[in-house]
Coordinates of C-alpha atoms in Angstrom, one line a residue:
M1 CA 253.6 130.4 156.5
Q2 CA 254.1 131.5 160.1
E3 CA 252.3 134.8 159.7
N4 CA 248.7 134.9 160.9
Y5 CA 246.0 137.0 159.2
D6 CA 242.7 138.4 160.2
V7 CA 241.3 137.9 156.7
I8 CA 242.4 135.8 153.7
V9 CA 240.8 136.7 150.4
V10 CA 241.0 134.0 147.7
G11 CA 241.0 135.4 144.2
A12 CA 241.8 139.0 143.0
G13 CA 238.9 139.6 140.7
H14 CA 236.4 142.4 141.3
A15 CA 234.9 140.7 144.4
G16 CA 238.3 139.8 145.8
C17 CA 239.8 143.3 145.4
E18 CA 236.9 145.0 147.0
A19 CA 236.9 142.5 149.9
A20 CA 240.6 143.0 150.5
A21 CA 240.4 146.8 150.4
A22 CA 237.4 147.0 152.7
A23 CA 238.7 144.7 155.4
A24 CA 242.1 146.3 155.3
N25 CA 240.8 149.9 155.5
M26 CA 238.7 148.9 158.5
G27 CA 241.9 147.7 160.2
S28 CA 242.2 144.0 159.4
K29 CA 245.5 142.4 158.4
V30 CA 244.6 141.0 155.0
L31 CA 246.3 138.5 152.6
L32 CA 245.1 138.5 149.0
I33 CA 245.9 135.3 147.2
T34 CA 245.8 135.1 143.5
M35 CA 247.1 132.7 140.8
D36 CA 248.5 135.6 138.8
M37 CA 249.6 138.9 140.2
T38 CA 249.5 140.5 136.7
K39 CA 245.7 139.8 136.4
I40 CA 244.5 141.7 139.4
A41 CA 241.0 143.1 138.7
Q42 CA 241.1 141.7 135.2
M43 CA 238.2 142.8 133.0
S44 CA 237.6 139.2 131.8
C45 CA 234.6 140.2 129.6
N46 CA 233.6 143.6 128.3
P47 CA 235.8 146.7 129.1
A48 CA 233.1 148.6 130.8
M49 CA 231.6 149.4 134.3
G50 CA 228.0 150.2 135.2
G51 CA 224.9 150.3 133.1
I52 CA 221.3 149.8 134.0
A53 CA 221.1 149.2 137.8
K54 CA 224.8 148.2 137.7
G55 CA 225.7 151.9 137.7
Q56 CA 223.7 152.4 140.9
I57 CA 225.7 149.6 142.5
V58 CA 229.0 151.2 141.6
R59 CA 227.8 154.5 143.1
E60 CA 226.8 152.6 146.2
I61 CA 230.2 150.9 146.5
D62 CA 231.8 154.3 146.2
A63 CA 229.5 155.9 148.8
L64 CA 230.5 153.1 151.2
G65 CA 234.2 153.7 150.6
G66 CA 235.0 151.0 148.1
Y67 CA 237.4 151.5 145.2
S68 CA 235.5 150.4 142.0
G69 CA 234.1 153.9 141.3
I70 CA 237.5 155.6 141.7
V71 CA 239.3 153.1 139.5
S72 CA 236.5 153.2 136.9
D73 CA 236.8 157.0 136.6
K74 CA 240.6 157.0 136.5
S75 CA 240.6 154.4 133.7
A76 CA 237.6 155.7 131.8
I77 CA 237.7 156.4 128.0
Q78 CA 234.0 157.3 127.8
F79 CA 231.1 158.2 130.2
R80 CA 227.4 158.0 129.5
M81 CA 224.4 158.4 131.7
L82 CA 221.9 155.9 130.4
N83 CA 218.1 156.2 130.4
R84 CA 218.1 160.0 130.6
S85 CA 214.8 160.0 128.7
K86 CA 213.1 158.2 131.6
G87 CA 212.5 159.1 135.2
P88 CA 215.5 159.6 137.6
A89 CA 215.0 156.2 139.2
M90 CA 216.1 154.7 135.9
W91 CA 219.2 156.9 135.2
S92 CA 222.3 154.7 135.3
P93 CA 225.9 155.8 134.8
R94 CA 228.3 153.7 132.6
T95 CA 231.9 154.0 131.7
Q96 CA 233.8 152.5 128.8
N97 CA 237.3 151.6 130.3
D98 CA 240.8 151.1 129.3
R99 CA 241.2 147.4 130.2
T100 CA 244.9 147.6 131.0
L101 CA 244.7 150.8 133.0
F102 CA 241.8 149.4 135.0
S103 CA 243.9 146.5 136.3
I104 CA 247.0 148.7 136.8
F105 CA 245.1 151.3 138.9
W106 CA 243.4 148.6 141.0
R107 CA 246.7 147.1 141.8
E108 CA 248.2 150.5 142.6
M109 CA 245.4 151.3 145.0
L110 CA 245.7 147.9 146.7
E111 CA 249.5 148.3 147.1
A112 CA 248.9 151.7 148.6
T113 CA 246.7 150.1 151.2
P114 CA 249.1 149.2 154.0
N115 CA 247.2 146.3 155.5
V116 CA 246.9 144.4 152.2
H117 CA 249.5 141.7 151.7
F118 CA 249.8 139.6 148.5
W119 CA 250.7 136.0 147.7
Q120 CA 250.7 134.3 144.2
D121 CA 249.6 130.7 144.5
M122 CA 246.5 128.5 143.9
V123 CA 244.3 127.8 146.9
V124 CA 243.3 124.1 146.9
G125 CA 241.3 124.0 150.1
V126 CA 240.3 125.6 153.4
L127 CA 241.6 124.7 156.8
T128 CA 239.0 124.0 159.5
E129 CA 238.6 123.1 163.2
G130 CA 235.2 121.7 163.9
D131 CA 232.7 124.0 162.1
K132 CA 235.0 127.0 161.9
V133 CA 237.5 127.9 159.2
T134 CA 241.1 128.6 160.3
G135 CA 242.9 129.3 157.1
V136 CA 243.7 127.9 153.6
K137 CA 246.0 125.4 152.0
T138 CA 247.8 126.3 148.7
G139 CA 249.0 124.4 145.7
I140 CA 252.6 124.4 146.8
G141 CA 251.7 122.9 150.2
L142 CA 251.6 126.0 152.4
E143 CA 249.1 126.2 155.2
I144 CA 248.2 129.9 156.0
K145 CA 246.3 130.7 159.1
S146 CA 243.6 133.4 159.5
K147 CA 240.5 134.2 161.5
T148 CA 238.3 134.5 158.4
V149 CA 238.4 133.5 154.7
V150 CA 236.6 135.0 151.8
L151 CA 236.3 132.8 148.7
T152 CA 235.9 134.8 145.4
S153 CA 236.8 132.2 142.8
G154 CA 235.0 133.7 139.8
T155 CA 234.8 131.2 137.0
F156 CA 237.9 129.2 138.1
L157 CA 236.3 126.4 140.1
N158 CA 236.7 123.4 137.8
G159 CA 236.4 125.8 134.9
L160 CA 235.9 124.2 131.4
I161 CA 236.3 126.3 128.3
H162 CA 234.4 125.4 125.1
I163 CA 235.2 126.5 121.5
G164 CA 233.1 124.4 119.1
E165 CA 233.8 120.7 119.7
K166 CA 237.0 121.5 121.6
N167 CA 237.0 121.9 125.3
F168 CA 239.8 122.2 127.9
G169 CA 240.2 123.2 131.5
G170 CA 240.7 126.8 132.3
G171 CA 239.4 129.7 134.5
R172 CA 239.8 132.2 131.7
S173 CA 241.4 132.0 128.3
G174 CA 245.1 131.1 128.8
E175 CA 244.7 130.5 132.6
K176 CA 244.3 127.2 134.4
A177 CA 241.3 126.2 136.4
S178 CA 241.3 125.9 140.2
R179 CA 240.7 122.4 141.5
G180 CA 240.1 120.9 145.0
I181 CA 237.9 123.5 146.7
T182 CA 234.5 122.3 145.3
E183 CA 235.2 118.7 146.2
Q184 CA 236.2 119.6 149.8
L185 CA 233.2 121.9 150.3
V186 CA 230.8 119.2 149.0
E187 CA 232.4 116.8 151.6
F188 CA 231.5 119.3 154.3
G189 CA 227.9 119.2 153.1
F190 CA 227.6 122.1 150.7
E191 CA 225.4 121.8 147.6
A192 CA 227.2 122.7 144.4
G193 CA 226.0 123.4 140.9
R194 CA 227.3 124.4 137.4
M195 CA 226.8 127.6 135.5
K196 CA 227.9 128.8 132.1
T197 CA 228.9 132.2 130.7
G198 CA 230.6 133.3 127.6
T199 CA 232.6 136.0 125.8
P200 CA 232.8 137.3 122.2
P201 CA 235.7 137.4 119.9
R202 CA 238.1 140.3 120.0
V203 CA 239.1 141.9 116.7
D204 CA 241.7 144.3 115.2
G205 CA 240.2 147.8 115.1
R206 CA 242.4 148.6 112.1
S207 CA 240.5 146.1 110.0
L208 CA 237.0 147.6 110.6
D209 CA 235.2 150.1 108.4
Y210 CA 233.6 152.5 110.9
S211 CA 231.9 154.6 108.2
L212 CA 229.4 151.8 107.9
M213 CA 228.5 152.0 111.6
E214 CA 226.6 154.4 113.8
E215 CA 228.9 156.4 116.1
Q216 CA 228.1 156.5 119.8
K217 CA 229.8 159.4 121.6
G218 CA 230.1 160.0 125.3
D219 CA 228.2 162.6 127.3
E220 CA 229.3 166.2 126.9
D221 CA 229.4 166.8 130.6
P222 CA 230.6 163.5 132.2
V223 CA 230.0 163.3 135.9
G224 CA 231.8 160.0 136.7
F225 CA 231.0 157.3 139.3
S226 CA 232.9 158.4 142.4
Y227 CA 231.6 161.2 144.5
L228 CA 235.2 162.3 144.9
T229 CA 235.6 162.7 141.1
P230 CA 235.3 166.3 139.8
V231 CA 232.6 167.1 137.2
N232 CA 233.9 167.2 133.6
Y233 CA 236.8 164.9 134.6
L234 CA 237.1 163.4 131.1
P235 CA 238.0 166.2 128.6
K236 CA 238.7 163.6 125.9
Q237 CA 236.6 160.5 125.1
L238 CA 236.7 157.7 122.6
S239 CA 233.6 156.8 120.7
C240 CA 231.9 153.4 120.5
H241 CA 230.0 152.3 117.4
I242 CA 226.8 150.4 116.7
T243 CA 226.2 147.9 113.9
Y244 CA 223.8 145.0 113.3
T245 CA 223.8 141.4 112.3
S246 CA 221.7 140.3 109.3
P247 CA 220.0 137.2 107.9
E248 CA 223.2 136.5 106.0
V249 CA 225.2 136.5 109.3
H250 CA 222.5 134.3 110.9
D251 CA 222.7 131.8 108.1
A252 CA 226.5 131.6 108.4
L253 CA 226.2 131.0 112.1
R254 CA 223.6 128.3 111.7
L255 CA 226.0 126.3 109.6
G256 CA 228.0 125.6 112.8
F257 CA 225.1 124.8 115.0
D258 CA 225.7 121.0 114.8
K259 CA 229.2 121.7 116.3
S260 CA 227.9 124.1 118.9
P261 CA 228.5 122.9 122.5
M262 CA 225.2 124.6 123.4
F263 CA 223.2 122.5 121.0
N264 CA 225.1 119.2 120.9
G265 CA 224.9 118.5 124.6
N266 CA 228.5 119.3 125.6
I267 CA 227.3 122.3 127.7
K268 CA 224.7 121.1 130.2
S269 CA 224.8 124.1 132.6
T270 CA 222.6 127.2 132.6
G271 CA 223.8 130.4 130.9
P272 CA 222.8 134.0 131.6
R273 CA 219.2 134.7 130.4
Y274 CA 219.9 138.4 129.9
C275 CA 223.2 138.1 128.1
P276 CA 222.7 135.2 125.7
S277 CA 225.2 134.0 123.1
I278 CA 224.6 135.1 119.5
E279 CA 223.6 131.5 118.6
D280 CA 221.1 131.4 121.5
K281 CA 219.6 134.7 120.3
I282 CA 219.2 133.3 116.7
N283 CA 217.6 130.1 118.1
R284 CA 215.3 131.8 120.6
F285 CA 214.3 134.8 118.5
A286 CA 214.1 133.2 115.1
E287 CA 211.6 135.8 114.0
R288 CA 214.2 138.6 114.3
D289 CA 216.4 139.3 111.2
R290 CA 219.0 141.4 113.0
H291 CA 220.6 141.9 116.5
Q292 CA 222.5 145.0 117.7
I293 CA 226.2 144.8 118.0
F294 CA 228.2 147.3 120.1
V295 CA 231.8 147.9 118.9
E296 CA 233.8 148.9 121.9
P297 CA 237.4 150.0 122.0
E298 CA 239.5 148.3 124.7
G299 CA 241.7 151.3 125.6
W300 CA 243.5 154.5 124.6
N301 CA 246.6 152.9 123.2
T302 CA 245.4 149.6 121.7
V303 CA 243.6 148.6 118.4
E304 CA 241.9 145.7 120.1
V305 CA 238.1 145.9 119.9
Y306 CA 235.4 144.1 122.0
V307 CA 232.4 142.9 119.9
N308 CA 229.6 143.3 122.5
G309 CA 226.5 141.3 121.5
F310 CA 228.4 138.6 119.7
S311 CA 229.2 136.2 122.5
T312 CA 229.7 132.7 121.1
S313 CA 231.2 129.3 121.6
L314 CA 230.9 128.2 117.9
P315 CA 234.0 126.8 116.1
Q316 CA 236.6 129.4 115.3
E317 CA 236.2 129.2 111.5
V318 CA 232.4 129.7 111.9
Q319 CA 233.0 132.7 114.1
E320 CA 235.4 134.2 111.5
N321 CA 233.1 133.6 108.5
A322 CA 230.0 135.0 110.2
I323 CA 231.6 138.1 111.8
R324 CA 232.9 139.2 108.4
K325 CA 229.3 139.4 107.1
I326 CA 228.5 142.1 109.7
A327 CA 228.3 145.7 108.3
G328 CA 231.8 147.2 108.8
F329 CA 233.4 143.8 109.5
K330 CA 234.1 142.6 105.9
H331 CA 237.9 142.5 106.4
A332 CA 237.8 141.9 110.2
R333 CA 240.9 140.1 111.7
L334 CA 240.3 138.2 114.9
F335 CA 242.8 138.6 117.8
R336 CA 241.1 135.7 119.7
P337 CA 237.9 133.7 119.3
G338 CA 234.9 133.9 121.6
Y339 CA 234.3 131.0 124.0
A340 CA 231.9 129.6 126.6
I341 CA 233.0 128.6 130.1
E342 CA 231.4 126.3 132.6
Y343 CA 232.3 126.6 136.3
D344 CA 231.1 125.5 139.8
Y345 CA 229.0 127.7 142.0
F346 CA 227.2 127.2 145.3
P347 CA 223.5 128.0 145.6
P348 CA 223.5 131.2 147.7
T349 CA 220.6 130.1 150.0
Q350 CA 223.5 128.4 151.9
L351 CA 224.6 131.9 153.1
K352 CA 223.6 134.3 155.8
H353 CA 222.8 138.0 155.0
S354 CA 226.5 138.8 155.9
L355 CA 227.6 136.3 153.1
E356 CA 229.0 134.0 155.8
T357 CA 228.2 130.4 155.1
K358 CA 225.7 128.7 157.4
L359 CA 227.7 125.4 157.6
I360 CA 231.2 126.8 158.4
K361 CA 231.7 129.9 160.6
N362 CA 234.0 132.7 159.4
L363 CA 233.9 131.4 155.8
F364 CA 232.5 133.9 153.3
F365 CA 231.5 133.6 149.6
A366 CA 231.4 136.5 147.2
G367 CA 230.9 136.9 143.4
Q368 CA 230.3 134.3 140.8
I369 CA 230.7 131.5 143.4
N370 CA 227.2 132.7 144.5
G371 CA 225.7 132.4 141.1
T372 CA 225.8 136.1 140.0
T373 CA 227.2 137.5 136.7
G374 CA 228.8 140.9 136.2
Y375 CA 231.7 142.9 137.6
E376 CA 229.4 145.2 139.6
E377 CA 227.4 142.4 141.3
A378 CA 230.7 140.7 142.2
A379 CA 232.3 143.9 143.5
C380 CA 229.5 144.8 145.9
Q381 CA 229.4 141.3 147.3
G382 CA 233.1 141.4 147.8
L383 CA 232.8 144.7 149.6
M384 CA 230.1 143.4 152.0
A385 CA 232.0 140.1 152.5
G386 CA 235.2 142.0 153.3
I387 CA 233.3 144.3 155.8
N388 CA 231.7 141.3 157.5
A389 CA 234.9 139.2 157.6
H390 CA 236.5 142.1 159.4
Q391 CA 233.5 142.4 161.8
N392 CA 233.8 138.6 162.5
A393 CA 237.5 138.9 163.1
I394 CA 237.0 141.5 165.8
N395 CA 233.9 139.8 167.2
K396 CA 231.5 142.6 166.2
E397 CA 227.9 142.4 164.8
P398 CA 227.6 141.9 161.0
F399 CA 226.6 144.8 158.7
F400 CA 223.5 144.5 156.6
L401 CA 221.8 146.7 154.0
G402 CA 218.0 146.6 153.7
R403 CA 216.1 146.4 150.4
D404 CA 215.0 150.1 151.0
E405 CA 218.6 151.2 151.6
A406 CA 220.6 150.0 148.6
Y407 CA 220.6 147.9 145.4
I408 CA 223.3 146.0 147.3
G409 CA 220.7 145.0 149.9
V410 CA 218.3 143.9 147.2
L411 CA 220.9 141.8 145.5
I412 CA 222.0 140.0 148.6
D413 CA 218.5 139.5 149.9
D414 CA 217.4 138.1 146.5
L415 CA 220.4 135.6 146.5
I416 CA 220.1 134.3 150.0
T417 CA 216.3 134.3 150.2
K418 CA 215.3 133.1 146.7
G419 CA 218.5 131.6 145.4
T420 CA 219.2 131.4 141.7
E421 CA 219.4 128.7 139.1
E422 CA 220.8 130.9 136.4
P423 CA 223.5 133.7 136.5
Y424 CA 221.9 136.5 138.5
R425 CA 222.0 140.0 137.0
M426 CA 220.7 143.2 138.7
F427 CA 218.0 145.3 137.1
T428 CA 216.1 148.3 138.3
S429 CA 212.9 146.2 138.2
R430 CA 214.2 144.0 141.0
A431 CA 214.1 146.9 143.4
E432 CA 210.7 147.7 144.8
Y433 CA 211.9 151.0 146.2
R434 CA 213.9 152.3 143.2
I435 CA 212.8 155.9 143.5
L436 CA 214.6 155.9 146.9
L437 CA 217.6 154.0 145.5
R438 CA 218.7 156.5 142.8
Q439 CA 222.2 156.8 141.5
D440 CA 222.4 160.4 142.6
N441 CA 221.8 159.9 146.3
A442 CA 223.9 156.8 147.2
D443 CA 226.2 159.0 149.2
L444 CA 223.3 160.5 151.2
R445 CA 221.9 157.0 151.8
L446 CA 225.1 155.1 152.7
T447 CA 228.2 157.2 153.6
E448 CA 227.3 158.0 157.1
L449 CA 226.5 154.4 157.8
S450 CA 229.9 153.4 156.4
Y451 CA 231.7 156.1 158.4
K452 CA 230.2 154.9 161.6
L453 CA 231.3 151.4 160.6
G454 CA 234.9 152.6 160.2
L455 CA 235.2 152.3 156.4
A456 CA 234.3 155.6 154.7
N457 CA 236.7 158.4 155.7
K458 CA 235.9 161.8 157.2
E459 CA 236.5 163.6 153.9
R460 CA 233.6 161.6 152.4
L461 CA 231.3 162.3 155.4
E462 CA 232.1 166.1 155.2
L463 CA 231.3 166.2 151.5
V464 CA 227.9 164.4 152.1
K465 CA 227.0 166.8 155.0
L466 CA 227.8 169.8 152.8
K467 CA 225.8 168.5 149.9
D468 CA 222.8 167.7 152.2
S469 CA 222.8 171.1 153.9
N470 CA 223.2 173.0 150.6
T471 CA 220.4 171.0 149.0
S472 CA 218.1 171.7 152.0
S473 CA 219.0 175.4 151.7
L474 CA 218.2 175.5 148.0
V475 CA 214.9 173.6 148.4
K476 CA 213.9 176.1 151.1
F477 CA 214.7 179.0 148.9
L478 CA 212.8 177.5 146.0
K479 CA 209.7 176.9 148.1
E480 CA 209.7 180.3 149.8
T481 CA 210.7 182.6 146.9
S482 CA 208.3 183.9 144.3
I483 CA 208.8 184.9 140.7
S484 CA 206.8 187.5 138.8
P485 CA 205.0 187.0 135.5
E486 CA 207.2 189.7 133.9
E487 CA 210.3 187.8 134.8
L488 CA 209.1 184.3 133.9
N489 CA 206.5 184.5 131.1
P490 CA 208.9 185.1 128.2
T491 CA 210.8 181.9 129.2
L492 CA 207.5 180.0 129.7
E493 CA 206.5 181.0 126.2
K494 CA 209.8 179.7 124.7
V495 CA 209.3 176.2 126.3
S496 CA 205.6 176.1 125.5
S497 CA 204.5 176.1 129.1
S498 CA 201.4 177.8 130.5
L499 CA 201.9 181.5 131.4
I500 CA 201.4 182.8 135.0
T501 CA 199.2 185.8 135.9
Q502 CA 200.5 186.5 139.4
K503 CA 203.6 185.9 141.5
T504 CA 204.2 182.2 141.9
K505 CA 206.6 180.2 144.1
V506 CA 209.6 179.0 142.1
A507 CA 209.2 175.5 143.4
K508 CA 205.7 175.3 141.8
I509 CA 207.2 176.3 138.4
L510 CA 210.1 173.9 138.7
A511 CA 207.6 171.0 139.3
R512 CA 206.4 171.4 135.7
P513 CA 207.8 168.6 133.5
E514 CA 209.2 171.0 130.9
M515 CA 211.1 173.2 133.4
N516 CA 214.4 172.8 135.1
L517 CA 216.9 174.9 137.1
E518 CA 219.1 175.6 134.1
I519 CA 216.2 177.3 132.4
L520 CA 215.1 179.2 135.5
K521 CA 218.7 180.5 136.1
D522 CA 218.5 182.3 132.7
C523 CA 215.5 184.4 133.8
F524 CA 215.7 184.7 137.6
K525 CA 218.8 186.4 138.9
P526 CA 218.0 185.7 142.7
L527 CA 218.4 182.0 141.9
V528 CA 221.9 182.6 140.3
E529 CA 222.9 184.6 143.4
K530 CA 221.7 181.8 145.7
I531 CA 223.7 179.2 143.8
K532 CA 226.8 181.3 144.2
E533 CA 226.6 180.7 148.0
F534 CA 227.5 177.1 147.4
S535 CA 231.1 175.9 147.0
E536 CA 232.0 174.0 143.8
P537 CA 230.8 171.6 142.5
T538 CA 227.3 172.9 142.5
F539 CA 226.0 170.3 140.1
P540 CA 225.1 167.6 142.7
V541 CA 223.2 170.2 144.8
L542 CA 221.2 171.4 141.8
E543 CA 220.4 167.9 140.8
Q544 CA 219.3 166.9 144.3
A545 CA 217.2 170.0 144.8
E546 CA 215.4 169.6 141.4
L547 CA 214.7 165.9 142.0
K548 CA 213.3 166.6 145.5
I549 CA 211.0 169.3 144.1
K550 CA 209.8 167.3 141.1
Y551 CA 209.4 163.9 142.7
Q552 CA 208.8 164.5 146.5
G553 CA 205.3 163.0 146.3
Y554 CA 206.6 159.7 144.8
I555 CA 209.5 159.7 147.3
D556 CA 207.2 160.1 150.3
R557 CA 204.9 157.3 149.0
E558 CA 207.8 154.9 148.7
K559 CA 209.1 155.8 152.1
E560 CA 205.7 155.0 153.5
M561 CA 205.7 151.6 151.8
A562 CA 209.2 150.9 153.0
D563 CA 208.3 151.8 156.6
K564 CA 205.3 149.4 156.5
M565 CA 207.6 146.6 155.3
K566 CA 210.2 147.4 158.0
R567 CA 207.6 146.4 160.6
L568 CA 207.9 142.9 159.3
E569 CA 211.7 143.2 159.1
S570 CA 211.8 144.1 162.7
I571 CA 210.1 140.8 163.8
Q572 CA 213.1 138.4 164.4
L573 CA 213.0 134.7 163.9
H574 CA 215.3 132.4 165.9
Q575 CA 217.8 130.5 163.7
D576 CA 216.8 127.3 165.6
F577 CA 213.1 127.8 165.0
E578 CA 211.5 124.3 164.6
Y579 CA 209.2 125.0 161.6
H580 CA 208.3 121.3 161.1
K581 CA 206.4 121.4 164.4
L582 CA 203.9 124.0 163.0
K583 CA 201.5 121.7 161.3
S584 CA 199.4 124.7 160.1
L585 CA 202.2 125.7 157.7
S586 CA 202.1 124.2 154.2
S587 CA 204.6 121.3 153.7
E588 CA 206.5 123.4 151.1
A589 CA 206.8 126.3 153.6
R590 CA 208.1 124.0 156.3
E591 CA 210.7 122.7 154.0
K592 CA 211.8 126.1 152.6
L593 CA 211.8 127.8 156.0
T594 CA 213.9 125.0 157.6
S595 CA 216.4 125.1 154.7
I596 CA 216.8 128.9 154.4
K597 CA 216.3 129.8 158.1
P598 CA 215.1 133.4 157.5
R599 CA 216.3 136.1 159.8
T600 CA 213.0 138.0 160.0
I601 CA 209.3 137.7 159.1
G602 CA 210.0 140.1 156.2
Q603 CA 212.6 137.8 154.7
A604 CA 210.4 134.8 155.2
S605 CA 207.6 136.5 153.2
R606 CA 209.9 136.8 150.2
I607 CA 210.8 133.1 150.0
S608 CA 209.3 131.3 147.0
G609 CA 206.7 128.8 148.2
V610 CA 205.9 130.7 151.4
S611 CA 202.4 132.0 151.1
P612 CA 200.7 134.9 152.9
S613 CA 198.7 132.4 155.0
D614 CA 202.0 130.8 156.0
I615 CA 203.2 134.2 157.2
S616 CA 199.9 134.6 159.2
V617 CA 200.5 131.3 160.9
L618 CA 204.0 132.5 161.9
M619 CA 202.7 135.8 163.1
I620 CA 200.0 134.1 165.3
H621 CA 202.6 131.7 166.7
L622 CA 204.8 134.7 167.7
G623 CA 201.8 136.4 169.3
R624 CA 201.5 139.1 166.7

């Protein structure tokens, strides 16, 4: 190919699509290479986006100007805000999606992005000059030049699919594996490993008896992922259902354990701890006589159903026999069996914060190649790799997000600092500042940063500014305005809250756990008049104001903690620092610090094996 590109993105999964969109929208000329143009943004596993901590990531991608939130909302068949019974730091949006529409909308959005070009082919290697990448080589012998390359290979690198005692090469069911890249990178000096993931069987929804299952409806007032999506955007929703395995199901599955690749040694790699196969659950949690199964529709116009919680690589006949013993599945017909897949990954400690590799300049990794699992984890890495590939292409400084700024920052810092030996999944518990990193304020945290970078557009910035100013106005009103006992006490009596004997600031009443703005609107007309000042939608403003009033003390405390940690993050460490010369460091610390080459003292303090005394030695050496 004679045409030169700024960025080549290899792979059109969730990471590849976000990388291509981000780099292109920032001004780079991008080539997106995929083995099958009909599988762009394929939902390889469950037809859903978001969930606990993952929903926060999708909101952050959207706030930065990525496409995942918009596509998720456009293809949604159900929306739920999870963990509403807990504090707001735990609230996590989730959509059930139409699998086909999700892929179609992603392709349409990419094709509507002028700087994105497409090529259908397999990439078999990268082109280099010295320690710098210069392009890629494809399966049909093309050499395509570019300033930067982003590898988002998913499960395709030397992928091996297992169903019982059968195994065959493939990156997904019905698609061939990618070969050549791993071998070349290992020759360059990269360390590679193997991981495993799996997927459950898909069944014919017409063969299920839903009367024996528990119905799980969507929220009555769905808010969506994208900050551009209107409230109540989903007037019609499809229900999911919940059922359970039983001892009878477990006994049927155990009959195939001798032919299970997990137990007979055929699978040697590590699978996801937090999304185990059904046979792994039965083996590890032998004391439990049932496991939850989520029955999820795959779209508006299909009868195909995803059996979430029944991931397996047992022989097909064992899968069929066991699944028909689940309540509601007596006459189930399989569309396709579940399977496990092993694939190559590269331990992410070989990357910089920008997701550029340390060994080869201008080469970026994103997604499962870095040892993560999940669409959302892949998509946010793709977004950041795309941003930084563009920054490299135009010789600008890389863009980072701190652990106190985004879940995306937590994820990338965890990967490059601690590495991972099992598929990495994001949880709210991984974020030490999760009260700051709520799903409702991702736009307030990130959109202005992205706008200055050249990714988020002016429409997004104006919406954020309006939300911020309206929220400040409402909080000021609530703190300065008083309500009388005559107005409030009848309402307080209804909600079993202590009565007041004199005029009290509205903010003080709102801070009570049993009170909210919706209740106060019914008894306090000045509040209704104040809200009328704001343009639609008012929901985000009310939500922000209420959270600020109720949780300001916790928010301030976390900000203080984050500011203390930032002092360590501000102390830079040179990439050529000779740690082996500091004999006061422990031998493990010298080894880990030399290998990872942390950017700051803060990052060094999070490396496993580097103790507080080792950090003290570094601080003294730096004159701190």
